[in-house]
C-alpha cells in the first residue's frame, strides 16, 4: 500500500467554503482512502501566504521529512496546486526536490498527478500561466491608474485634508480648506517655519477634523510639511511619487521607495491655493533646506541673531557687518550690527524699522543682565535644586506606544490583504475587478503605514527633545553658576550656542527711552530666579531694580 502526506493551507482572510482547512482535509482523506493510500502524517499552514516557501513552517517541515526519509512516503496530496504554491519557480523547485527522493505530487481538484508526464507538464504550465497572468493584470491595473492620473482624476484612497470625495471626485471642504490657506499664508508671508505654524494652529484654537485614517485632533509639523509639499492644493494630480521596488537578492520581497520621475497633471478638482503661492512655498522649502557658507570674519558670530526681535514687526533681527576700507581699498575694520530683515506683513507692506543696533552694545547689556541675576544670594541654591528635578514623558510615551499598536494593526491588515490577493482565483470572471479593488486598498494601507511611521519619528523626536532639554537645562544652569568666570573665556560660537540654549527672545524699544533704556522684555527657555521668585520672563515696561542694567553703555550709535 502506498504511503502519503497530506498538506493543507489557507489564509486567515480567506475561509470560503471548499477552501477551509477542514474542507480540504476531508477531501484529501476521501481521495487517499478511495485510492488505497495510507496517510502517515498531516501538515497544515493556517493563515500563511503561498507566495513563497519561507513563510510556511509546516511546508518546510514536510520537505525536510521527505529529504530525511522519515516515513518513506510515495506521495504528497494537496487539494489544489495553488495550495502547494503560487510562485512558479517555488512550485517547480519544490516538486523537483520531492521527486529527487521518489515522492510525487497529486492535486485532487485539478486532477494532476506528477508521476505522469502529462501531470508534470500541466503543473509547469498552470503555475507559470497563473503567475504571468497576475503580473499582466498588475501592469494593466497600474497603467489604468496612470491614465486616470493623466486625466486629472483622483486615484482612490482617502481625500486629502481640505477636500471630500463626492462620487469619486475631490470637492473642497470649506472648514478644512481654511486651515490649508492659513498654513500657506503663514509660511509664505511670515518667517514662521513648519513647527511654528503647527504651534500657531493649536494655540489659536484650530482643531483638526478627525478622518478615517487619523485619530489626532491637533496639528503636527509632519502634517504642515505634508500640506506644503502636496500639489493637490494647487489643483494638480500626482501619481507614482512612491512605489514598490524589489529588494535585491530577495525573492518576492519589496519595499516602498520615492520616485524622481512621476506624473504631474492638471486636476479636474478646484484648487485651494494658487499655483503661484504653491511655487513660492516650494521655493522657500528648498531654500530652507540649504545652508550658507560663511566667508568673512570667521572668528566672529552674531551672538543674538534671531533671538533679538524687531520692535515693529516682531521678526528676529539678523546680524550684519559694515566692512570699512582705507582709501586704497585695503581692509580696515568691521562694524557688526543687528538689523530688521524688513519682511512683508500679511497685508503686503514691508516693515519700516531701519535702525541698526551695534552688536557690542546689545550683547554687553544682555551679559550684564545675566551677571546681575546669577549674583543673587539665593540663586545658587535654587539652581542646584532645579538640576535635581525630574522630567515626565509619560504622556508622550503613551502616544508613542499607541502609534506602535496602530502601526502593527495596519501591517497585519496589509498581510491579510496580501493573502486575499494571493488566494484570488485567476480564472474567476470577476478577478480583474476584485484584484484592482484590493490593490487600491493595499496601496492605501501602505500610505497609512508611512504616515504612522512619520508620526512615530515625530513623537520619538519630541521625547528625545524633552530629555535633551533636561540635559541642556542642567548644562545651562551649571554654566550660570560660574557665569562670571566662564563666559569671557568662551569663543563667539560657544557664546552664541549658550544664548540660543538659554534665551528664547529679546524684545527692545524702537529707540532708547529718556533714561537710555532699550531692553524691554526677555523670555528665557529655562526658569531663572529673581528676587526669590522663579520666573521665565523679565519685563522693563515698569520700574525694575535691575533697570540700570538696561541703560545704554554708549551714546554714539
XYZ file of C-alpha atoms in Angstrom:
557
model
C 0.000 0.000 0.000
C 1.318 3.448 -0.968
C 2.060 5.922 1.827
C 1.387 9.649 1.597
C 1.466 13.010 3.326
C -1.449 15.400 3.051
C -0.852 19.151 3.071
C -3.432 21.900 3.584
C -3.059 25.676 3.584
C -5.452 28.570 3.912
C -5.189 32.308 4.524
C -6.915 33.698 7.624
C -8.550 36.210 5.303
C -9.984 33.523 3.022
C -12.148 30.956 4.796
C -14.629 30.376 1.984
C -16.498 27.132 1.569
C -14.358 24.468 -0.090
C -11.099 26.189 0.876
C -11.239 25.952 4.686
C -8.714 23.644 6.326
C -11.423 21.179 7.394
C -12.938 21.087 3.909
C -9.551 20.500 2.279
C -8.603 17.819 4.811
C -11.896 15.962 4.328
C -11.478 15.821 0.535
C -7.848 14.673 0.832
C -8.724 11.882 3.268
C -11.528 10.735 0.944
C -9.132 10.679 -2.005
C -6.431 8.737 -0.100
C -8.907 6.160 1.191
C -10.530 5.796 -2.223
C -7.161 5.144 -3.872
C -5.824 2.692 -1.316
C -3.257 5.066 0.262
C -2.167 5.311 3.897
C -1.850 8.796 5.371
C 1.211 8.746 7.647
C 1.317 12.464 8.527
C -0.583 15.704 8.027
C 0.857 19.208 7.595
C -1.154 22.399 7.708
C -0.252 26.094 7.390
C -3.083 28.279 8.605
C -3.042 31.964 7.794
C 0.057 31.640 5.600
C 0.570 33.068 2.122
C 1.559 30.816 -0.754
C 3.766 33.481 -2.339
C 6.915 31.733 -1.161
C 8.124 28.803 0.923
C 9.877 30.847 3.626
C 6.661 31.908 5.331
C 5.228 28.374 5.661
C 6.870 26.441 8.525
C 4.749 23.299 8.137
C 5.514 23.116 4.407
C 9.245 23.389 5.090
C 8.969 20.725 7.789
C 7.254 18.409 5.294
C 10.079 18.896 2.768
C 12.642 18.187 5.477
C 10.862 14.960 6.463
C 10.887 13.904 2.801
C 14.620 14.639 2.446
C 15.491 12.700 5.602
C 13.306 9.772 4.547
C 11.422 9.863 7.822
C 8.307 7.999 6.653
C 9.388 6.727 3.212
C 6.288 8.258 1.588
C 5.344 7.981 -2.077
C 3.018 10.979 -2.498
C 2.142 14.409 -1.194
C -1.558 15.115 -1.706
C -2.950 18.670 -1.845
C -6.408 19.975 -2.688
C -5.318 22.327 -5.498
C -1.982 23.337 -6.998
C -2.481 26.836 -5.536
C -2.361 25.245 -2.023
C 1.088 23.820 -2.829
C 2.414 27.172 -4.035
C 1.590 30.240 -6.107
C 5.047 31.114 -7.335
C 6.066 29.164 -10.438
C 9.740 28.955 -9.510
C 8.934 27.713 -5.996
C 6.411 25.138 -7.247
C 8.811 23.617 -9.770
C 11.814 23.740 -7.420
C 9.957 22.046 -4.535
C 8.467 19.452 -6.884
C 11.968 18.637 -8.169
C 13.202 18.297 -4.574
C 10.417 15.809 -3.810
C 10.983 13.798 -6.981
C 14.690 13.549 -6.170
C 13.557 11.423 -3.190
C 10.927 9.490 -5.152
C 7.922 11.478 -3.938
C 5.236 12.665 -6.370
C 2.584 15.387 -6.088
C -1.150 14.876 -6.535
C -3.543 17.845 -6.829
C -7.003 16.393 -6.223
C -9.271 19.151 -7.514
C -7.068 19.884 -10.543
C -6.772 16.200 -11.434
C -2.964 16.395 -11.609
C -0.531 13.569 -10.845
C 3.159 14.488 -11.256
C 4.115 10.809 -11.631
C 2.629 11.016 -15.115
C 4.253 13.039 -17.882
C 1.056 14.947 -18.615
C 0.757 15.828 -14.902
C 4.235 17.292 -14.635
C 3.705 19.317 -17.806
C 0.363 20.546 -16.502
C 1.952 21.688 -13.217
C 4.616 23.626 -15.092
C 2.116 25.260 -17.424
C -0.530 26.113 -14.805
C 1.908 27.607 -12.290
C 3.679 29.669 -14.957
C 0.469 30.880 -16.612
C -1.085 31.889 -13.281
C 1.990 33.892 -12.305
C 2.298 35.583 -15.699
C -1.411 36.420 -15.664
C -1.130 38.020 -12.243
C 1.827 40.107 -13.427
C -0.033 41.197 -16.570
C -3.112 42.163 -14.587
C -0.934 44.198 -12.219
C 0.687 46.014 -15.165
C -2.722 46.698 -16.738
C -4.143 47.902 -13.448
C -1.224 50.266 -12.828
C -1.412 51.621 -16.379
C -5.118 52.260 -15.876
C -4.358 54.248 -12.745
C -1.612 56.201 -14.512
C -4.058 57.108 -17.296
C -6.602 58.189 -14.712
C -3.970 60.478 -13.174
C -3.117 61.929 -16.592
C -6.786 62.848 -16.954
C -6.605 64.732 -13.642
C -8.837 62.310 -11.731
C -8.391 61.180 -8.124
C -6.952 57.688 -7.977
C -8.588 56.291 -4.873
C -7.894 56.320 -1.163
C -8.981 58.934 1.380
C -9.342 62.526 0.185
C -6.506 64.829 1.312
C -7.305 67.210 4.167
C -9.251 70.163 2.771
C -11.215 68.002 0.341
C -14.016 65.453 0.451
C -14.865 62.721 -2.035
C -18.185 63.089 -3.840
C -18.891 60.389 -6.432
C -15.177 59.659 -6.619
C -14.200 63.298 -7.277
C -12.469 65.809 -4.973
C -14.574 68.703 -3.740
C -13.413 71.418 -1.357
C -14.407 71.014 2.297
C -14.565 74.659 3.371
C -13.863 74.227 7.096
C -10.748 72.154 6.429
C -9.695 74.342 3.494
C -9.462 77.355 5.833
C -6.594 75.640 7.672
C -4.820 74.842 4.385
C -4.987 78.527 3.399
C -3.631 79.616 6.793
C -0.694 77.211 6.518
C 0.370 78.532 3.109
C -0.254 82.148 4.108
C 1.862 81.911 7.277
C 4.640 80.028 5.535
C 4.868 82.424 2.565
C 4.240 85.811 4.207
C 5.838 85.405 7.641
C 9.054 83.923 8.985
C 7.158 81.072 10.632
C 8.620 77.665 9.969
C 6.799 74.341 9.941
C 6.977 73.859 13.725
C 5.794 77.392 14.474
C 2.826 77.072 12.125
C 1.720 73.848 13.825
C 2.012 75.611 17.196
C 0.074 78.621 15.861
C -2.850 76.465 14.741
C -3.019 74.587 18.040
C -2.640 77.705 20.222
C -5.283 79.660 18.281
C -7.952 77.032 18.774
C -7.905 75.275 15.427
C -8.647 71.562 15.727
C -8.031 69.040 13.019
C -11.183 67.255 11.907
C -10.660 63.549 12.525
C -10.665 61.381 9.440
C -10.934 57.635 8.895
C -7.148 57.459 8.799
C -6.403 59.767 11.733
C -7.224 59.913 15.424
C -5.324 63.096 16.366
C -7.165 66.423 16.526
C -4.008 68.511 16.948
C -1.745 69.727 14.157
C 1.791 68.373 13.909
C 4.848 69.607 11.972
C 4.556 66.468 9.826
C 1.003 67.468 8.832
C 2.088 71.008 7.931
C 5.033 69.676 5.923
C 2.738 67.273 4.068
C 0.351 70.101 3.181
C 3.119 72.372 1.874
C 4.544 69.596 -0.302
C 1.216 68.422 -1.750
C 0.493 69.715 -5.249
C -3.166 68.716 -4.965
C -3.852 72.036 -3.190
C -2.676 73.909 -6.301
C -5.127 71.941 -8.440
C -2.688 69.249 -9.567
C -2.807 65.453 -9.518
C 0.368 63.452 -8.981
C 0.868 59.730 -9.369
C 3.827 57.456 -8.786
C 5.745 59.560 -6.237
C 6.242 56.352 -4.274
C 6.282 52.798 -5.499
C 7.208 49.219 -4.752
C 10.743 48.215 -5.611
C 12.144 44.695 -5.426
C 14.765 44.147 -2.742
C 17.971 42.936 -4.352
C 18.810 39.357 -3.512
C 15.344 38.636 -2.066
C 12.587 36.658 -3.769
C 9.101 38.215 -3.681
C 10.175 40.932 -1.241
C 9.592 44.621 -1.951
C 9.905 47.964 -0.180
C 8.469 51.453 -0.684
C 10.802 53.983 -2.343
C 10.427 57.587 -3.519
C 10.437 58.051 -7.290
C 12.023 61.029 -9.031
C 10.054 60.519 -12.257
C 6.311 60.689 -11.637
C 3.154 62.039 -13.282
C 2.004 65.623 -12.628
C -1.250 66.613 -14.337
C -3.829 69.383 -14.045
C -6.624 68.058 -11.872
C -10.317 68.322 -12.590
C -10.819 69.479 -8.973
C -10.730 73.105 -7.771
C -7.512 74.407 -6.206
C -7.475 75.726 -2.629
C -4.402 77.920 -3.169
C -2.956 79.424 -6.334
C -0.170 77.749 -8.252
C 1.886 80.919 -7.684
C 1.565 80.575 -3.911
C 2.446 76.882 -4.064
C 5.587 77.724 -6.042
C 6.540 80.418 -3.511
C 6.159 77.925 -0.670
C 8.085 75.279 -2.606
C 10.899 77.725 -3.328
C 11.131 78.613 0.366
C 11.115 74.920 1.331
C 14.076 74.324 -0.981
C 15.909 77.400 0.288
C 15.446 76.455 3.931
C 16.990 73.099 3.161
C 20.290 74.723 2.231
C 22.945 76.342 4.368
C 25.004 79.427 3.594
C 28.757 79.172 3.914
C 30.484 81.898 5.886
C 33.382 83.552 4.047
C 34.272 86.628 6.196
C 35.037 87.290 9.867
C 35.428 83.595 10.530
C 36.040 84.048 14.273
C 33.056 86.342 14.739
C 29.496 85.189 15.417
C 26.340 87.293 15.589
C 25.575 86.044 19.077
C 21.960 87.245 19.410
C 20.955 86.917 15.745
C 17.356 85.665 15.524
C 16.870 85.969 19.293
C 16.704 89.767 19.199
C 13.291 90.792 17.815
C 12.386 93.786 15.684
C 10.289 96.208 17.811
C 7.922 96.853 14.880
C 7.277 93.538 13.116
C 8.492 91.152 15.832
C 10.696 89.181 13.432
C 14.144 88.029 14.521
C 16.792 90.600 13.630
C 19.823 89.411 11.719
C 23.488 90.135 12.286
C 25.316 92.033 9.582
C 28.672 93.651 9.009
C 29.765 97.020 7.668
C 33.260 96.436 6.304
C 35.328 99.619 6.345
C 38.236 100.069 3.936
C 41.081 102.515 3.628
C 41.402 104.961 0.759
C 43.429 102.477 -1.212
C 40.704 99.869 -0.909
C 42.505 97.677 1.626
C 40.676 96.230 4.624
C 40.463 98.441 7.733
C 37.918 97.030 10.237
C 34.430 95.527 10.610
C 31.440 97.068 12.381
C 28.849 94.477 13.389
C 25.199 95.356 13.948
C 21.700 93.883 14.282
C 19.006 94.998 11.838
C 15.496 94.004 10.756
C 15.113 91.808 7.690
C 12.223 94.008 6.514
C 9.918 91.086 5.831
C 6.466 91.737 4.430
C 3.434 91.929 6.678
C 0.346 89.878 5.802
C -1.134 92.974 4.099
C 1.865 93.040 1.747
C 3.583 96.103 3.292
C 7.206 95.809 4.356
C 8.453 96.506 7.869
C 9.742 100.094 8.010
C 12.095 99.784 11.010
C 15.566 100.797 9.798
C 17.568 101.404 12.967
C 20.782 99.398 13.245
C 21.928 98.423 16.741
C 25.591 97.888 17.458
C 26.167 94.254 18.432
C 28.682 95.167 21.143
C 26.095 97.347 22.933
C 23.222 94.835 22.841
C 25.462 91.854 23.675
C 27.071 93.644 26.617
C 23.698 94.656 28.094
C 22.395 91.076 27.990
C 25.610 89.692 29.523
C 25.445 92.283 32.314
C 21.818 91.378 32.988
C 22.634 87.678 33.335
C 25.574 88.536 35.613
C 23.241 90.537 37.882
C 20.805 87.616 38.046
C 23.380 84.996 38.998
C 24.834 87.203 41.741
C 21.589 86.863 43.690
C 22.369 85.114 47.020
C 19.537 82.589 46.662
C 20.370 81.835 43.029
C 22.900 79.035 43.610
C 20.623 77.107 45.994
C 17.627 77.425 43.668
C 19.674 76.373 40.617
C 21.029 73.257 42.337
C 17.525 72.156 43.334
C 16.423 72.681 39.736
C 19.202 70.453 38.415
C 17.938 67.625 40.609
C 14.433 67.876 39.122
C 12.884 65.081 37.086
C 11.196 65.040 33.702
C 7.886 63.419 32.807
C 7.407 61.998 29.314
C 4.597 59.622 30.246
C 2.010 61.293 28.002
C 4.358 61.260 25.014
C 5.326 57.654 25.691
C 1.637 56.666 25.780
C 1.160 58.392 22.411
C 4.255 56.593 21.088
C 3.001 53.180 22.238
C -0.419 53.907 20.745
C 1.169 54.663 17.384
C 3.196 51.444 17.555
C -0.024 49.477 18.127
C -1.700 51.284 15.236
C 1.308 50.522 13.035
C 1.105 46.836 13.957
C -2.625 46.754 13.137
C -2.028 48.328 9.732
C 0.830 45.931 8.964
C -1.380 42.986 9.941
C -4.085 44.352 7.649
C -1.509 44.573 4.833
C -0.544 40.964 5.429
C -4.166 39.795 5.415
C -4.988 41.775 2.288
C -1.876 40.407 0.597
C -3.103 36.914 1.374
C -6.508 37.773 -0.075
C -4.858 38.916 -3.304
C -2.662 35.832 -3.286
C -5.620 33.461 -2.997
C -7.772 35.063 -5.710
C -8.670 32.668 -8.483
C -7.118 33.985 -11.753
C -9.861 32.221 -13.717
C -12.704 33.917 -11.844
C -14.550 36.185 -14.310
C -14.543 38.932 -11.609
C -10.812 38.515 -10.973
C -9.773 41.846 -12.533
C -12.320 43.842 -10.543
C -11.507 42.088 -7.269
C -7.771 42.435 -7.853
C -7.945 46.174 -8.608
C -10.172 46.858 -5.587
C -7.848 45.010 -3.231
C -4.749 46.626 -4.773
C -6.208 50.101 -4.173
C -6.902 49.161 -0.547
C -3.391 47.749 -0.225
C -1.779 50.922 -1.581
C -3.845 52.988 0.867
C -2.661 50.817 3.759
C 0.949 51.380 2.683
C 0.271 55.148 2.723
C -1.246 54.851 6.211
C 1.804 52.960 7.475
C 4.091 55.632 6.011
C 2.060 58.350 7.800
C 2.189 56.458 11.093
C 5.935 55.898 10.741
C 6.374 59.640 10.256
C 4.290 60.355 13.371
C 6.319 57.808 15.337
C 9.524 59.616 14.362
C 7.979 62.946 15.416
C 6.947 61.622 18.837
C 10.368 59.988 19.277
C 11.962 63.322 18.459
C 9.696 65.089 20.947
C 10.578 62.598 23.685
C 14.269 62.980 22.904
C 13.830 66.748 22.803
C 12.281 66.787 26.288
C 15.086 64.587 27.571
C 17.717 66.693 25.836
C 16.075 69.824 27.198
C 16.552 68.423 30.674
C 20.195 67.703 29.908
C 20.629 71.077 28.207
C 18.894 72.784 31.098
C 21.275 71.206 33.567
C 24.237 72.270 31.427
C 22.939 75.837 31.239
C 22.376 76.018 34.970
C 25.889 74.710 35.652
C 27.309 77.385 33.375
C 25.205 80.023 35.138
C 26.679 79.026 38.498
C 30.093 80.128 37.179
C 28.873 82.558 34.537
C 31.124 85.478 35.502
C 34.198 83.236 35.265
C 33.320 81.168 32.178
C 31.573 83.428 29.679
C 34.550 85.666 28.818
C 36.595 82.541 28.046
C 34.036 81.243 25.530
C 34.573 81.599 21.791
C 31.897 83.518 19.885
C 30.450 80.208 18.683
C 30.175 78.953 22.271
C 28.601 82.245 23.374
C 26.030 82.040 20.588
C 25.216 78.427 21.465
C 24.775 79.357 25.126
C 22.457 82.272 24.324
C 20.371 80.146 21.909
C 20.028 77.470 24.588
C 19.135 79.873 27.388
C 17.173 82.756 25.835
C 14.013 82.367 23.758
C 13.660 86.005 22.671
C 14.719 89.563 23.483
C 12.401 92.496 22.790
C 13.689 96.063 22.556
C 12.185 99.553 22.309
C 12.146 101.265 18.916
C 14.566 103.789 20.380
C 16.127 104.282 23.817
C 13.912 105.807 26.488
C 14.700 109.107 28.174
C 16.734 107.158 30.722
C 18.631 105.418 27.929
C 16.817 102.101 28.470
C 16.444 99.894 25.393
C 15.866 96.328 26.633
C 12.120 95.866 27.002
C 11.444 92.179 27.627
C 13.422 88.920 27.840
C 11.937 85.442 27.727
C 14.137 82.560 28.879
C 13.919 78.929 27.815
C 14.514 77.817 31.394
C 13.233 79.350 34.639
C 15.546 81.828 36.402
C 15.402 83.138 39.947
C 14.816 86.807 40.512
C 14.081 88.397 43.885
C 13.338 84.958 45.393
C 10.797 84.017 42.715
C 11.133 81.547 39.851
C 10.325 83.347 36.602
C 10.781 82.645 32.919
C 10.324 86.220 31.680
C 11.574 89.646 32.755
C 9.963 92.888 31.605
C 11.014 96.528 31.949
C 7.807 98.190 30.927
C 7.605 99.236 34.581
C 10.281 100.305 37.011
C 12.655 97.492 37.965
C 15.539 97.074 40.378
C 17.664 95.851 37.506
C 16.744 98.804 35.299
C 20.313 100.112 35.406
C 21.417 97.001 33.581
C 19.398 98.066 30.567
C 20.910 101.528 30.134
C 22.904 102.385 27.059
C 26.616 101.963 27.587
C 27.390 104.434 24.837
C 25.519 107.174 23.037
C 27.402 107.335 19.772
C 25.245 104.784 17.892
